[in-house]
Amino acid sequence: MRTNRSIPAATVIPVLTYPDVRAAVAWLEAAFGFAERVRIGEDHRAQMRVGDGALIVADTGGERGAPTGGPVTHAVMVRVDDARAHCEHARAHGARIVMEPADFEYGERQYQAEDLAGHRWTFSQTLADVAPEEWGGTTVG
C-alpha cells in the first residue's frame, strides 16, 4: 500500500461525527490520550492518532450527525497497556463509564466508556494469549 502524509497510515480509520470538532479533539486528547495529527479547516475535521491506530473527527452536516442517545450503533475498540489506570484517567476527565474494567476468558481486561458526544468506546488490555477454542470461539483461516 502506498503511503500518503495527508491520511493516517492505519488500514481501518473510523470517522466519528461531533457537534464541535475542536472541543472533541481537546477532550479526546485529555481523556483518552489521543494526539491530533492533522487539522482540516478550523472546525471541519481532524485526524488523530493513538498507538498505531487512527481516528477522524468530523463535523456535523449533510448526512453526518452525532449520536442521539438511542441504541448503541457502534463502538470503537482501542488497545491499552493498563485498562484500570486508563479508566480512572478517562473518568477523571468526564468520560461516562458504562462498564467498569472486567477480566474476560478470552484473555482481555476491558472497560467501556462514552465520550462527550455519546460515542461508545471499548478499551482493552491483553492479559494472556488465549486460543479462541479455549473460550468457545473458532479460529478461521
mmCIF file of C-alpha atoms in Angstrom:
data_model
loop_
_atom_site.group_PDB
_atom_site.id
_atom_site.type_symbol
_atom_site.label_atom_id
_atom_site.label_comp_id
_atom_site.label_asym_id
_atom_site.label_seq_id
_atom_site.Cartn_x
_atom_site.Cartn_y
_atom_site.Cartn_z
ATOM 1 C CA MET A 1 0.000 0.000 0.000
ATOM 2 C CA ARG A 2 1.328 3.433 -0.902
ATOM 3 C CA THR A 3 1.838 5.990 1.840
ATOM 4 C CA ASN A 4 0.388 9.493 1.843
ATOM 5 C CA ARG A 5 1.182 12.028 4.574
ATOM 6 C CA SER A 6 -2.292 13.511 4.136
ATOM 7 C CA ILE A 7 -4.069 10.423 5.531
ATOM 8 C CA PRO A 8 -3.317 8.229 8.549
ATOM 9 C CA ALA A 9 -1.315 5.087 7.790
ATOM 10 C CA ALA A 10 -3.752 2.782 9.633
ATOM 11 C CA THR A 11 -5.658 0.303 7.475
ATOM 12 C CA VAL A 12 -9.014 0.960 9.167
ATOM 13 C CA ILE A 13 -9.849 4.554 10.116
ATOM 14 C CA PRO A 14 -13.145 5.238 11.913
ATOM 15 C CA VAL A 15 -14.751 8.598 11.158
ATOM 16 C CA LEU A 16 -16.846 9.842 14.099
ATOM 17 C CA THR A 17 -19.060 12.920 13.985
ATOM 18 C CA TYR A 18 -19.112 15.548 16.747
ATOM 19 C CA PRO A 19 -21.063 18.801 17.043
ATOM 20 C CA ASP A 20 -17.844 20.709 17.907
ATOM 21 C CA VAL A 21 -14.669 19.301 16.343
ATOM 22 C CA ARG A 22 -12.239 21.446 18.371
ATOM 23 C CA ALA A 23 -13.926 20.562 21.676
ATOM 24 C CA ALA A 24 -13.920 16.877 20.715
ATOM 25 C CA VAL A 25 -10.211 16.944 19.843
ATOM 26 C CA ALA A 26 -9.330 18.606 23.156
ATOM 27 C CA TRP A 27 -11.488 16.128 25.083
ATOM 28 C CA LEU A 28 -10.147 13.038 23.285
ATOM 29 C CA GLU A 29 -6.594 14.207 23.955
ATOM 30 C CA ALA A 30 -7.227 14.881 27.662
ATOM 31 C CA ALA A 31 -9.484 11.920 28.479
ATOM 32 C CA PHE A 32 -8.249 9.125 26.211
ATOM 33 C CA GLY A 33 -4.672 10.170 25.386
ATOM 34 C CA PHE A 34 -5.126 10.649 21.643
ATOM 35 C CA ALA A 35 -2.952 13.117 19.717
ATOM 36 C CA GLU A 36 -4.032 15.419 16.904
ATOM 37 C CA ARG A 37 -2.141 14.716 13.693
ATOM 38 C CA VAL A 38 -3.728 16.938 11.025
ATOM 39 C CA ARG A 39 -6.262 19.791 11.291
ATOM 40 C CA ILE A 40 -8.552 20.375 8.295
ATOM 41 C CA GLY A 41 -10.172 23.793 8.455
ATOM 42 C CA GLU A 42 -10.910 25.491 11.751
ATOM 43 C CA ASP A 43 -13.807 23.220 12.765
ATOM 44 C CA HIS A 44 -14.298 20.790 9.862
ATOM 45 C CA ARG A 45 -12.202 17.691 10.553
ATOM 46 C CA ALA A 46 -9.171 16.488 12.457
ATOM 47 C CA GLN A 47 -7.070 13.380 12.123
ATOM 48 C CA MET A 48 -5.995 11.847 15.417
ATOM 49 C CA ARG A 49 -3.622 9.043 16.318
ATOM 50 C CA VAL A 50 -3.354 6.612 19.190
ATOM 51 C CA GLY A 51 -0.615 3.980 19.096
ATOM 52 C CA ASP A 52 -0.594 2.664 15.525
ATOM 53 C CA GLY A 53 -4.306 3.451 15.100
ATOM 54 C CA ALA A 54 -6.124 6.481 13.801
ATOM 55 C CA LEU A 55 -9.438 8.288 14.033
ATOM 56 C CA ILE A 56 -11.012 11.114 12.070
ATOM 57 C CA VAL A 57 -13.155 13.599 13.994
ATOM 58 C CA ALA A 58 -15.732 15.078 11.608
ATOM 59 C CA ASP A 59 -18.183 17.954 11.937
ATOM 60 C CA THR A 60 -21.944 17.568 11.660
ATOM 61 C CA GLY A 61 -23.680 18.498 8.449
ATOM 62 C CA GLY A 62 -25.223 16.903 5.417
ATOM 63 C CA GLU A 63 -25.929 13.304 6.389
ATOM 64 C CA ARG A 64 -23.486 13.390 9.340
ATOM 65 C CA GLY A 65 -24.792 13.652 12.879
ATOM 66 C CA ALA A 66 -23.550 12.835 16.374
ATOM 67 C CA PRO A 67 -25.204 10.019 18.379
ATOM 68 C CA THR A 68 -28.668 10.896 19.664
ATOM 69 C CA GLY A 69 -28.849 8.741 22.770
ATOM 70 C CA GLY A 70 -30.741 5.886 21.151
ATOM 71 C CA PRO A 71 -29.470 2.329 20.823
ATOM 72 C CA VAL A 72 -25.703 1.871 20.580
ATOM 73 C CA THR A 73 -24.926 1.543 16.868
ATOM 74 C CA HIS A 74 -21.145 1.337 17.071
ATOM 75 C CA ALA A 75 -18.160 1.070 19.376
ATOM 76 C CA VAL A 76 -14.511 1.723 18.701
ATOM 77 C CA MET A 77 -12.021 -0.623 20.393
ATOM 78 C CA VAL A 78 -8.629 0.686 21.446
ATOM 79 C CA ARG A 79 -5.876 -1.442 22.958
ATOM 80 C CA VAL A 80 -4.186 -0.003 26.047
ATOM 81 C CA ASP A 81 -1.434 -1.150 28.410
ATOM 82 C CA ASP A 82 -3.419 -0.711 31.659
ATOM 83 C CA ALA A 83 -7.222 -0.693 31.397
ATOM 84 C CA ARG A 84 -7.815 0.169 35.066
ATOM 85 C CA ALA A 85 -5.490 3.194 35.038
ATOM 86 C CA HIS A 86 -6.866 4.308 31.659
ATOM 87 C CA CYS A 87 -10.420 4.021 33.007
ATOM 88 C CA GLU A 88 -9.655 6.160 36.043
ATOM 89 C CA HIS A 89 -7.950 8.775 33.863
ATOM 90 C CA ALA A 90 -10.911 8.868 31.467
ATOM 91 C CA ARG A 91 -13.392 9.083 34.361
ATOM 92 C CA ALA A 92 -11.440 11.992 35.878
ATOM 93 C CA HIS A 93 -11.779 13.839 32.545
ATOM 94 C CA GLY A 94 -15.546 13.360 32.286
ATOM 95 C CA ALA A 95 -15.957 10.081 30.416
ATOM 96 C CA ARG A 96 -19.150 8.259 31.367
ATOM 97 C CA ILE A 97 -18.048 4.743 32.304
ATOM 98 C CA VAL A 98 -20.720 2.307 31.126
ATOM 99 C CA MET A 99 -18.807 -0.858 32.082
ATOM 100 C CA GLU A 100 -16.120 -0.964 34.754
ATOM 101 C CA PRO A 101 -12.905 -2.875 33.956
ATOM 102 C CA ALA A 102 -13.605 -6.602 33.869
ATOM 103 C CA ASP A 103 -11.490 -9.641 33.015
ATOM 104 C CA PHE A 104 -12.750 -11.971 30.289
ATOM 105 C CA GLU A 105 -11.993 -15.609 29.489
ATOM 106 C CA TYR A 106 -10.532 -14.615 26.123
ATOM 107 C CA GLY A 107 -7.542 -13.010 27.869
ATOM 108 C CA GLU A 108 -8.578 -9.355 27.887
ATOM 109 C CA ARG A 109 -9.421 -6.815 30.595
ATOM 110 C CA GLN A 110 -11.873 -4.322 29.148
ATOM 111 C CA TYR A 111 -13.960 -1.332 30.090
ATOM 112 C CA GLN A 112 -16.443 0.755 28.137
ATOM 113 C CA ALA A 113 -16.941 4.500 28.147
ATOM 114 C CA GLU A 114 -18.962 7.138 26.350
ATOM 115 C CA ASP A 115 -17.305 10.322 25.221
ATOM 116 C CA LEU A 116 -18.685 13.865 25.325
ATOM 117 C CA ALA A 117 -20.847 13.280 22.217
ATOM 118 C CA GLY A 118 -22.114 9.813 23.178
ATOM 119 C CA HIS A 119 -19.778 7.681 21.059
ATOM 120 C CA ARG A 120 -19.098 4.316 22.716
ATOM 121 C CA TRP A 121 -15.501 3.175 23.281
ATOM 122 C CA THR A 122 -14.108 -0.160 24.484
ATOM 123 C CA PHE A 123 -10.577 -0.085 25.896
ATOM 124 C CA SER A 124 -8.854 -3.469 26.054
ATOM 125 C CA GLN A 125 -5.735 -4.665 27.878
ATOM 126 C CA THR A 126 -4.262 -8.055 26.955
ATOM 127 C CA LEU A 127 -3.714 -10.255 30.000
ATOM 128 C CA ALA A 128 -2.866 -13.548 28.283
ATOM 129 C CA ASP A 129 -2.568 -15.161 24.863
ATOM 130 C CA VAL A 130 -5.620 -17.453 24.766
ATOM 131 C CA ALA A 131 -6.616 -19.667 21.838
ATOM 132 C CA PRO A 132 -10.188 -18.874 20.700
ATOM 133 C CA GLU A 133 -11.105 -22.564 21.103
ATOM 134 C CA GLU A 134 -10.405 -22.311 24.872
ATOM 135 C CA TRP A 135 -13.388 -19.986 25.379
ATOM 136 C CA GLY A 136 -15.780 -21.218 22.674
ATOM 137 C CA GLY A 137 -14.520 -19.316 19.632
ATOM 138 C CA THR A 138 -13.388 -20.835 16.358
ATOM 139 C CA THR A 139 -10.192 -19.950 14.521
ATOM 140 C CA VAL A 140 -10.983 -19.457 10.832
ATOM 141 C CA GLY A 141 -8.392 -19.230 8.093
#
